[in-house]
CSV table of C-alpha atoms in Angstrom, one decimal:
chain,number,residue,atom,x,y,z
A,107,ASN,CA,0.0,0.0,0.0
A,108,THR,CA,2.7,2.5,-0.9
A,109,LYS,CA,3.0,4.9,-3.7
A,110,ARG,CA,5.5,7.4,-4.8
A,111,TYR,CA,4.9,11.1,-4.1
A,112,ARG,CA,6.7,14.2,-4.9
A,113,PHE,CA,8.1,16.0,-1.9
A,114,ALA,CA,9.0,19.7,-1.8
A,115,ASP,CA,11.9,21.0,0.4
A,116,HIS,CA,11.2,24.8,0.4
A,117,GLN,CA,14.2,25.5,2.6
A,118,ASN,CA,16.8,23.9,0.3
A,119,LYS,CA,14.6,24.5,-2.8
A,120,LEU,CA,14.6,20.7,-3.7
A,121,VAL,CA,12.0,18.5,-5.2
A,122,PHE,CA,12.4,14.7,-4.9
A,123,LEU,CA,10.5,11.4,-5.2
A,124,LYS,CA,9.9,9.1,-2.3
A,125,PRO,CA,7.5,6.3,-1.5
A,126,ALA,CA,5.0,7.2,1.3
A,127,GLU,CA,2.5,5.4,3.4
A,128,PHE,CA,-0.5,7.1,4.9
A,129,LEU,CA,-1.0,6.3,8.6
A,130,SER,CA,-4.6,7.5,8.7
A,131,GLN,CA,-7.5,8.1,6.4
A,132,PRO,CA,-7.0,11.6,4.9
A,133,LYS,CA,-9.3,13.9,2.9
A,134,ALA,CA,-8.7,14.5,-0.7
A,135,ARG,CA,-10.3,17.9,-1.0
A,136,ASP,CA,-7.1,20.0,-1.5
A,137,ILE,CA,-4.5,17.3,-2.4
A,138,VAL,CA,-4.5,15.6,-5.7
A,139,HIS,CA,-2.5,12.4,-6.5
A,140,LEU,CA,-0.4,12.6,-9.7
A,141,GLU,CA,1.7,9.7,-10.9
A,142,VAL,CA,5.3,10.3,-11.9
A,143,SER,CA,6.6,8.6,-15.0
A,144,GLU,CA,9.7,6.4,-14.9
A,145,THR,CA,11.5,9.0,-17.1
A,146,GLY,CA,11.4,11.5,-14.3
A,147,ASP,CA,8.8,13.8,-15.7
A,148,LYS,CA,8.9,17.0,-13.7
A,149,SER,CA,5.1,17.6,-13.6
A,150,PRO,CA,3.9,19.4,-10.5
A,151,GLY,CA,3.6,17.2,-7.5
A,152,VAL,CA,1.8,17.3,-4.1
A,153,GLN,CA,3.1,18.4,-0.8
A,154,PRO,CA,2.3,15.8,1.9
A,155,SER,CA,1.5,16.9,5.4
A,156,LEU,CA,1.7,15.3,8.9
A,157,GLY,CA,0.7,11.7,8.8
A,158,VAL,CA,2.8,10.8,5.8
A,159,GLN,CA,5.8,8.5,6.4
A,160,PRO,CA,8.2,7.3,3.8
A,161,SER,CA,8.7,3.5,3.5
A,162,SER,CA,12.0,1.9,4.5
A,163,GLY,CA,14.4,0.1,2.2
A,164,GLN,CA,14.2,2.7,-0.6
A,165,ARG,CA,16.4,5.7,-1.0
A,166,SER,CA,15.5,8.7,-3.1
A,167,PRO,CA,17.9,10.8,-5.1
A,168,GLY,CA,19.0,14.1,-3.7
A,169,LYS,CA,19.3,15.3,-0.1
A,170,GLN,CA,17.3,13.3,2.5
A,171,PRO,CA,14.6,15.6,4.1
A,172,THR,CA,14.5,16.0,7.8
A,173,ASP,CA,11.4,15.7,10.0
A,174,LYS,CA,11.1,19.5,10.3
A,175,GLN,CA,11.1,19.9,6.5
A,176,LEU,CA,8.1,17.5,6.3
A,177,GLU,CA,6.0,19.5,8.8
A,178,TYR,CA,3.4,22.0,7.6
A,179,LYS,CA,1.0,24.2,9.3
A,180,ASP,CA,-2.4,22.6,10.2
A,181,ASN,CA,-4.4,25.5,9.0
A,182,GLN,CA,-2.9,25.5,5.5
A,183,THR,CA,-2.7,21.8,4.7
A,184,GLU,CA,-4.8,18.6,5.2
A,185,LEU,CA,-4.2,14.9,5.0
A,186,ALA,CA,-4.4,13.2,1.6
A,187,GLU,CA,-6.8,10.4,0.9
A,188,SER,CA,-5.6,6.9,0.4
A,189,ASN,CA,-6.2,5.7,-3.1
A,190,SER,CA,-4.6,2.3,-2.8
A,191,GLU,CA,-7.9,0.3,-2.9
A,192,SER,CA,-9.1,2.1,-6.0
A,193,GLU,CA,-7.7,1.4,-9.5
A,194,GLY,CA,-6.6,4.2,-11.8
A,195,GLU,CA,-6.1,7.8,-11.0
A,196,PRO,CA,-8.6,9.6,-8.8
A,197,GLU,CA,-10.8,12.4,-10.2
A,198,LEU,CA,-9.5,16.0,-9.9
A,199,THR,CA,-11.4,17.9,-7.2
A,200,LEU,CA,-12.4,21.6,-7.4
A,201,PRO,CA,-10.5,24.0,-5.2
A,202,ARG,CA,-12.2,25.0,-1.9
A,203,ARG,CA,-14.6,27.9,-2.3
A,204,SER,CA,-15.0,30.8,0.1
A,205,GLU,CA,-17.9,30.5,2.5
A,206,ARG,CA,-18.0,34.2,3.4
A,207,LYS,CA,-21.6,35.6,3.2
A,208,THR,CA,-20.3,39.0,2.1
A,209,LYS,CA,-18.3,37.6,-0.9
A,210,GLY,CA,-18.9,39.7,-4.0
A,211,LYS,CA,-20.7,42.5,-2.1
A,212,LYS,CA,-19.2,46.0,-1.9
A,213,PRO,CA,-18.3,47.0,1.6
A,214,ILE,CA,-20.5,49.6,3.3
A,215,ARG,CA,-18.5,52.7,4.0
A,216,TYR,CA,-19.4,55.3,6.5
A,217,PRO,CA,-18.0,58.7,5.7
A,218,ASP,CA,-19.7,60.3,8.7
A,219,ILE,CA,-19.8,58.0,11.7
A,220,ASN,CA,-22.5,60.2,13.4
A,221,ASN,CA,-24.8,59.8,10.4
A,222,VAL,CA,-26.9,56.7,11.1
A,223,TYR,CA,-29.9,57.7,9.0
A,224,VAL,CA,-30.6,55.9,5.7
A,225,GLU,CA,-30.8,58.0,2.6
A,226,PRO,CA,-33.2,56.3,0.1
A,227,VAL,CA,-32.0,56.0,-3.5
A,228,SER,CA,-35.4,55.7,-5.2
A,229,PHE,CA,-39.1,56.2,-4.6
A,230,GLU,CA,-39.5,52.4,-4.6
A,231,GLN,CA,-37.2,52.1,-1.5
A,232,ILE,CA,-39.4,54.7,0.3
A,233,GLU,CA,-42.4,52.4,0.0
A,234,SER,CA,-40.4,49.5,1.6
A,235,LEU,CA,-39.4,51.5,4.7
A,236,PRO,CA,-41.1,51.1,8.1
A,237,ASN,CA,-44.1,53.3,8.8
A,238,PRO,CA,-42.4,56.0,11.0
A,239,GLU,CA,-39.5,56.6,8.6
A,240,LYS,CA,-41.8,56.2,5.5
A,241,ASP,CA,-44.2,58.9,6.7
A,242,LEU,CA,-41.4,61.4,7.3
A,243,TRP,CA,-40.1,61.0,3.8
A,244,LEU,CA,-43.5,61.2,2.3
A,245,LYS,CA,-44.1,64.4,4.2
A,246,SER,CA,-40.9,65.8,2.7
A,247,MET,CA,-42.0,64.8,-0.8
A,248,ARG,CA,-45.4,66.4,-0.2
A,249,GLU,CA,-43.7,69.7,0.8
A,250,GLU,CA,-41.6,69.7,-2.4
A,251,TYR,CA,-44.6,68.9,-4.5
A,252,ASN,CA,-46.6,71.8,-3.0
A,253,SER,CA,-43.6,74.1,-3.7
A,254,LEU,CA,-43.7,73.1,-7.3
A,255,ASN,CA,-47.3,73.8,-7.5
A,256,LYS,CA,-46.8,77.2,-5.8
A,257,TYR,CA,-44.3,78.3,-8.4
A,258,LYS,CA,-46.4,76.8,-11.2
A,259,VAL,CA,-43.5,74.8,-12.5
A,260,PHE,CA,-45.5,72.5,-14.7
A,261,THR,CA,-48.8,72.2,-16.5
A,262,GLU,CA,-50.6,68.9,-17.2
A,263,VAL,CA,-51.2,68.5,-20.9
A,264,LYS,CA,-52.3,65.7,-23.2
A,265,ARG,CA,-49.5,63.8,-24.8
A,266,GLU,CA,-49.2,64.3,-28.5
A,267,LYS,CA,-47.3,62.3,-31.1
A,268,ASP,CA,-43.7,63.0,-32.0
A,269,ILE,CA,-42.8,64.9,-28.8
A,270,GLU,CA,-39.7,64.3,-26.7
A,271,VAL,CA,-40.6,63.4,-23.1
A,272,ILE,CA,-37.8,63.2,-20.5
A,273,PRO,CA,-38.2,61.2,-17.3
A,274,CYS,CA,-37.7,62.5,-13.7
A,275,ARG,CA,-36.8,61.1,-10.3
A,276,TRP,CA,-36.7,61.9,-6.6
A,277,VAL,CA,-33.4,62.7,-4.8
A,278,TYR,CA,-33.3,62.3,-1.1
A,279,LYS,CA,-30.8,63.8,1.4
A,280,VAL,CA,-30.5,63.7,5.2
A,281,LYS,CA,-29.0,67.0,6.5
A,282,GLN,CA,-27.6,67.6,9.9
A,283,GLY,CA,-28.8,70.9,11.4
A,284,GLU,CA,-27.9,72.8,14.5
A,285,ASN,CA,-28.2,71.0,17.9
A,286,ASN,CA,-27.9,67.6,16.2
A,287,THR,CA,-31.3,68.1,14.5
A,288,VAL,CA,-32.0,66.0,11.4
A,289,GLN,CA,-33.8,67.3,8.3
A,290,ARG,CA,-35.1,65.1,5.5
A,291,LYS,CA,-35.0,66.8,2.1
A,292,SER,CA,-36.7,65.6,-1.0
A,293,ARG,CA,-36.1,67.2,-4.4
A,294,LEU,CA,-37.6,66.4,-7.8
A,295,VAL,CA,-35.1,66.5,-10.6
A,296,ALA,CA,-35.4,66.0,-14.3
A,297,LYS,CA,-33.1,63.5,-16.1
A,298,GLY,CA,-31.4,66.1,-18.2
A,299,PHE,CA,-29.1,63.5,-19.8
A,300,CYS,CA,-32.1,62.4,-21.9
A,301,GLN,CA,-32.5,65.9,-23.4
A,302,LYS,CA,-31.5,66.5,-27.0
A,303,ARG,CA,-29.7,69.7,-28.0
A,304,PHE,CA,-31.5,72.1,-30.4
A,305,VAL,CA,-34.7,70.1,-29.5
A,306,ASN,CA,-35.4,71.0,-25.9
A,307,TYR,CA,-32.3,73.0,-24.9
A,308,ASP,CA,-29.5,75.1,-26.5
A,309,GLU,CA,-27.0,77.2,-24.4
A,310,THR,CA,-26.0,75.9,-21.0
A,311,PHE,CA,-23.2,78.2,-19.7
A,312,SER,CA,-23.9,80.0,-16.4
A,313,PRO,CA,-21.2,82.2,-14.8
A,314,THR,CA,-20.3,82.1,-11.1
A,315,VAL,CA,-18.2,84.5,-9.0
A,316,LYS,CA,-14.5,84.1,-9.2
A,317,PRO,CA,-12.5,83.1,-6.1
A,318,GLU,CA,-10.2,86.1,-6.7
A,319,THR,CA,-13.2,88.4,-6.8
A,320,PHE,CA,-14.5,87.0,-3.5
A,321,LYS,CA,-11.2,87.5,-1.8
A,322,ALA,CA,-10.8,91.1,-3.1
A,323,ALA,CA,-14.3,91.9,-1.9
A,324,LEU,CA,-13.3,90.8,1.7
A,325,VAL,CA,-10.3,93.1,1.4
A,326,VAL,CA,-12.5,96.0,0.4
A,327,ALA,CA,-14.9,95.2,3.3
A,328,SER,CA,-12.0,95.1,5.7
A,329,LEU,CA,-10.6,98.5,4.6
A,330,LYS,CA,-14.0,100.3,4.4
A,331,GLN,CA,-15.3,98.6,7.6
A,332,MET,CA,-18.2,97.1,5.7
A,333,SER,CA,-20.4,94.2,6.9
A,334,VAL,CA,-20.7,91.1,4.8
A,335,ASN,CA,-24.0,89.3,5.1
A,336,HIS,CA,-24.9,85.9,3.6
A,337,PHE,CA,-28.2,85.2,1.9
A,338,ASP,CA,-29.7,82.1,0.3
A,339,ILE,CA,-32.5,81.9,-2.2
A,340,LYS,CA,-34.8,78.9,-1.7
A,341,THR,CA,-35.8,77.0,-4.7
A,342,ALA,CA,-34.0,79.4,-6.9
A,343,TYR,CA,-34.4,77.5,-10.2
A,344,LEU,CA,-38.2,77.5,-9.8
A,345,ASN,CA,-38.2,81.2,-10.3
A,346,ALA,CA,-36.7,81.1,-13.7
A,347,PRO,CA,-39.0,80.8,-16.8
A,348,LEU,CA,-38.0,78.4,-19.6
A,349,SER,CA,-37.6,79.7,-23.1
A,350,GLU,CA,-37.6,76.2,-24.6
A,351,THR,CA,-40.5,73.7,-24.7
A,352,VAL,CA,-39.8,70.8,-22.5
A,353,TYR,CA,-42.1,67.9,-21.6
A,354,MET,CA,-41.6,65.6,-18.7
A,355,GLN,CA,-43.1,62.3,-17.5
A,356,GLN,CA,-45.5,62.1,-14.6
A,357,ILE,CA,-44.0,62.4,-11.1
A,358,PRO,CA,-43.5,59.2,-9.2
A,359,GLY,CA,-46.0,59.0,-6.3
A,360,PHE,CA,-48.1,61.9,-7.7
A,361,PRO,CA,-49.8,60.6,-10.8
A,362,CYS,CA,-51.9,62.8,-13.0
A,363,LYS,CA,-55.7,62.4,-13.5
A,364,GLU,CA,-55.2,60.8,-16.9
A,365,LYS,CA,-52.6,58.1,-17.5
A,366,GLN,CA,-51.8,59.5,-21.0
A,367,SER,CA,-51.0,63.0,-19.7
A,368,VAL,CA,-47.5,64.5,-19.5
A,369,LEU,CA,-46.1,67.6,-17.8
A,370,LYS,CA,-45.1,70.7,-19.7
A,371,LEU,CA,-42.4,72.6,-17.8
A,372,ASN,CA,-42.9,76.3,-17.3
A,373,LYS,CA,-39.9,76.9,-15.0
A,374,ALA,CA,-36.3,75.6,-14.9
A,375,LEU,CA,-36.5,72.4,-12.9
A,376,TYR,CA,-33.4,71.0,-11.3
A,377,GLY,CA,-31.5,68.6,-13.6
A,378,LEU,CA,-32.2,70.4,-16.8
A,379,HIS,CA,-29.2,71.4,-19.0
A,380,GLN,CA,-30.4,75.0,-19.2
A,381,GLY,CA,-31.5,75.3,-15.6
A,382,ALA,CA,-28.5,77.2,-14.2
A,383,ARG,CA,-28.4,79.5,-17.2
A,384,SER,CA,-32.1,80.3,-17.0
A,385,TRP,CA,-31.8,81.2,-13.3
A,386,ASN,CA,-28.7,83.4,-13.9
A,387,GLN,CA,-30.5,85.3,-16.6
A,388,CYS,CA,-33.6,85.7,-14.4
A,389,LEU,CA,-31.5,87.0,-11.4
A,390,ASP,CA,-29.4,89.3,-13.7
A,391,GLN,CA,-32.6,90.9,-15.1
A,392,LYS,CA,-34.0,91.5,-11.6
A,393,LEU,CA,-30.8,93.1,-10.3
A,394,LYS,CA,-30.5,95.4,-13.3
A,395,GLN,CA,-34.1,96.5,-12.9
A,396,GLN,CA,-33.2,97.6,-9.4
A,397,GLY,CA,-30.3,99.7,-10.6
A,398,PHE,CA,-27.4,97.3,-10.0
A,399,LYS,CA,-24.4,97.6,-12.4
A,400,GLN,CA,-22.6,94.5,-13.5
A,401,SER,CA,-18.8,94.5,-13.3
A,402,VAL,CA,-16.7,94.2,-16.4
A,403,SER,CA,-14.1,92.0,-14.8
A,404,ASP,CA,-16.6,89.6,-13.2
A,405,GLN,CA,-20.2,89.0,-14.4
A,406,CYS,CA,-21.3,87.9,-10.9
A,407,LEU,CA,-20.2,91.1,-9.2
A,408,TYR,CA,-22.7,93.9,-8.9
A,409,SER,CA,-22.6,97.4,-7.3
A,410,LYS,CA,-25.1,100.1,-6.5
A,411,GLU,CA,-25.2,103.4,-4.6
A,412,VAL,CA,-27.8,103.2,-1.8
A,413,PHE,CA,-28.3,106.1,0.7
A,414,GLY,CA,-25.2,107.9,-0.6
A,415,LYS,CA,-22.8,104.9,-0.3
A,416,THR,CA,-21.8,102.1,-2.6
A,417,CYS,CA,-22.8,98.5,-1.7
A,418,TYR,CA,-21.7,95.3,-3.5
A,419,LEU,CA,-23.3,92.0,-4.3
A,420,LEU,CA,-21.6,88.7,-5.1
A,421,VAL,CA,-23.6,85.9,-6.8
A,422,TYR,CA,-22.8,82.2,-6.8
A,423,VAL,CA,-25.9,80.5,-8.2
A,424,ASP,CA,-28.3,80.9,-5.3
A,425,ASP,CA,-25.8,82.0,-2.6
A,426,LEU,CA,-25.5,85.8,-2.3
A,427,CYS,CA,-23.0,87.9,-0.4
A,428,PHE,CA,-24.1,91.5,0.3
A,429,LEU,CA,-21.5,94.1,1.4
A,430,SER,CA,-23.2,97.0,3.1
A,431,SER,CA,-21.9,100.1,4.9
A,432,ASN,CA,-24.8,100.5,7.3
A,433,GLU,CA,-28.0,98.9,8.5
A,434,LYS,CA,-30.2,101.0,6.2
A,435,GLN,CA,-28.6,99.4,3.1
A,436,LEU,CA,-29.1,95.9,4.6
A,437,LYS,CA,-32.8,96.5,5.4
A,438,TRP,CA,-33.3,97.9,1.9
A,439,PHE,CA,-31.8,94.8,0.3
A,440,GLU,CA,-33.9,92.5,2.4
A,441,GLN,CA,-37.2,94.3,1.7
A,442,THR,CA,-36.5,94.8,-2.0
A,443,PHE,CA,-35.4,91.2,-2.9
A,444,GLY,CA,-37.5,89.5,-0.2
A,445,GLY,CA,-40.6,90.4,-2.2
A,446,MET,CA,-39.1,89.0,-5.4
A,447,PHE,CA,-37.7,85.7,-4.1
A,448,GLU,CA,-37.9,83.6,-1.0
A,449,LEU,CA,-34.9,85.1,0.6
A,450,LYS,CA,-33.2,83.6,3.7
A,451,HIS,CA,-30.8,85.7,5.8
A,452,LEU,CA,-28.0,83.5,7.2
A,453,GLY,CA,-26.4,86.4,9.2
A,454,LEU,CA,-22.9,87.6,8.9
A,455,ILE,CA,-20.8,85.4,6.6
A,456,LYS,CA,-19.1,82.5,8.4
A,457,ASN,CA,-19.0,79.8,5.8
A,458,TYR,CA,-19.1,80.3,2.1
A,459,LEU,CA,-18.6,77.5,-0.5
A,460,GLY,CA,-16.8,75.3,2.0
A,461,ILE,CA,-14.5,78.2,3.2
A,462,GLU,CA,-14.6,79.1,6.8
A,463,ILE,CA,-14.4,82.9,7.4
A,464,LYS,CA,-13.5,84.5,10.7
A,465,LYS,CA,-13.4,88.2,11.5
A,466,ASN,CA,-11.2,89.6,14.3
A,467,SER,CA,-11.7,92.7,16.4
A,468,LYS,CA,-9.8,94.9,14.0
A,469,GLY,CA,-12.2,94.0,11.1
A,470,ASN,CA,-9.7,91.8,9.2
A,471,TYR,CA,-10.9,88.5,7.7
A,472,THR,CA,-9.2,85.1,7.9
A,473,LEU,CA,-10.0,82.3,5.5
A,474,CYS,CA,-9.3,78.6,6.3
A,475,GLN,CA,-10.5,75.2,5.2
A,476,SER,CA,-9.9,73.1,8.4
A,477,THR,CA,-13.1,71.1,7.9
A,478,LYS,CA,-12.1,70.1,4.4
A,479,ILE,CA,-8.6,69.1,5.5
A,480,LYS,CA,-10.0,66.9,8.3
A,481,GLN,CA,-12.2,65.2,5.8
A,482,LEU,CA,-9.3,64.5,3.5
A,483,LEU,CA,-7.2,63.2,6.3
C-alpha cells in the first residue's frame, strides 16, 4: 500500500521522489495524486502533510529531508486520501470555495460616523421603509410637490405624437442641522441627460463669482469697515422661466388624473441642462431692474449706490454675499429682494462655499478650510 509522491523542500529548494505510506484516512479535498513517470517527468507534485511516512528500504535521489522539513501548518494543509484500494487515477477535485456571506458584495463605507440615518436612493425604496420613517419621507415629498405647484413649475397636458418626453426622479438627502437636528430633504429633478440639443435645450453656460473676486471683496470690506451678510434663495431655479419647450413624464408618487398625460415645464426644474443658465438670466434681469451695475471683470459682481454709499453683491448660483456700509442698506436689500424671491438671511458670513471665514476685532478677515482638511485626512 505504498505509492511514490513528490516531496518539496522549500528551505533547500529541492523536489524529490519518495514512497510514502498514509497512517490515517486523509481527505482529498485539496491534495490531488499525480503519478510520476519512470523517465522522471517534472510535472507538479503534491506536498504531503503530517501523517505521511516514507517507506523503509528505498532511497530517493538528492538530499534526505528532515522531520522539520516535512512539517506543515495545520491551518494550511490537510491529510491526503488513500487511493490504494481504487484502481486508476482519482478524479480531480475543485478548489475549496470561500464560505463568506459577504463575498462579492461591496463594503459599506461610513464617511460620517455620526450619520446613522438611511438615505433612500429611489421612490420604490421609500415604500419599503417602516411606517415612521416612511411617513417622514412622504411628508418631505409632499412639501416639495406643494412648492412646485406654488411656483407653477409644470402644467398637465395631453401627450401628442412625436414629442420628446424626459423622465424624472426623486433625490433624497439627510441634512444635519444645529443642535444635532435631522432634516429630510426631497427634491424632484429631471433627467437632463435624456435631453437633445436644439430640440429642448440650447445654451447651458452660467457664470459664477471668481475666487479672486470674493477675496478682493473681503479686502475692500475690511478696509472700508463694511459688513458682509450671507443670503440664500430657496428653490432658486423654480423662479426662472424656460424659453424652450420641455415635456416631462409624470412624477413618481403623484400621478396625473389621466394616464396618457405629460407635464409641460414652465420653469427651470433642477436637472435640466439649461436650468442654471435660465436662473442666472432671471436674477441678472431683476438686479439690473433695481439699478445694480454689472462689473466688467466679473459677471457675478454687482454694485449700486444706496443712501449715498456704494454696496456690492456677489452671486454664486443661489448664494448671495451682500456688502453694506450701514443697517439701512441691509434692510433695503432684504425688503427689495425679499418680495421677489424667497430670501433667507443667514447672518454675517461665516462659511461660504466650504471656506470658513473669521473676522477679528480689527475688522480683518481670515480664511481657512480646516473642515475640508480633516475630511481629506
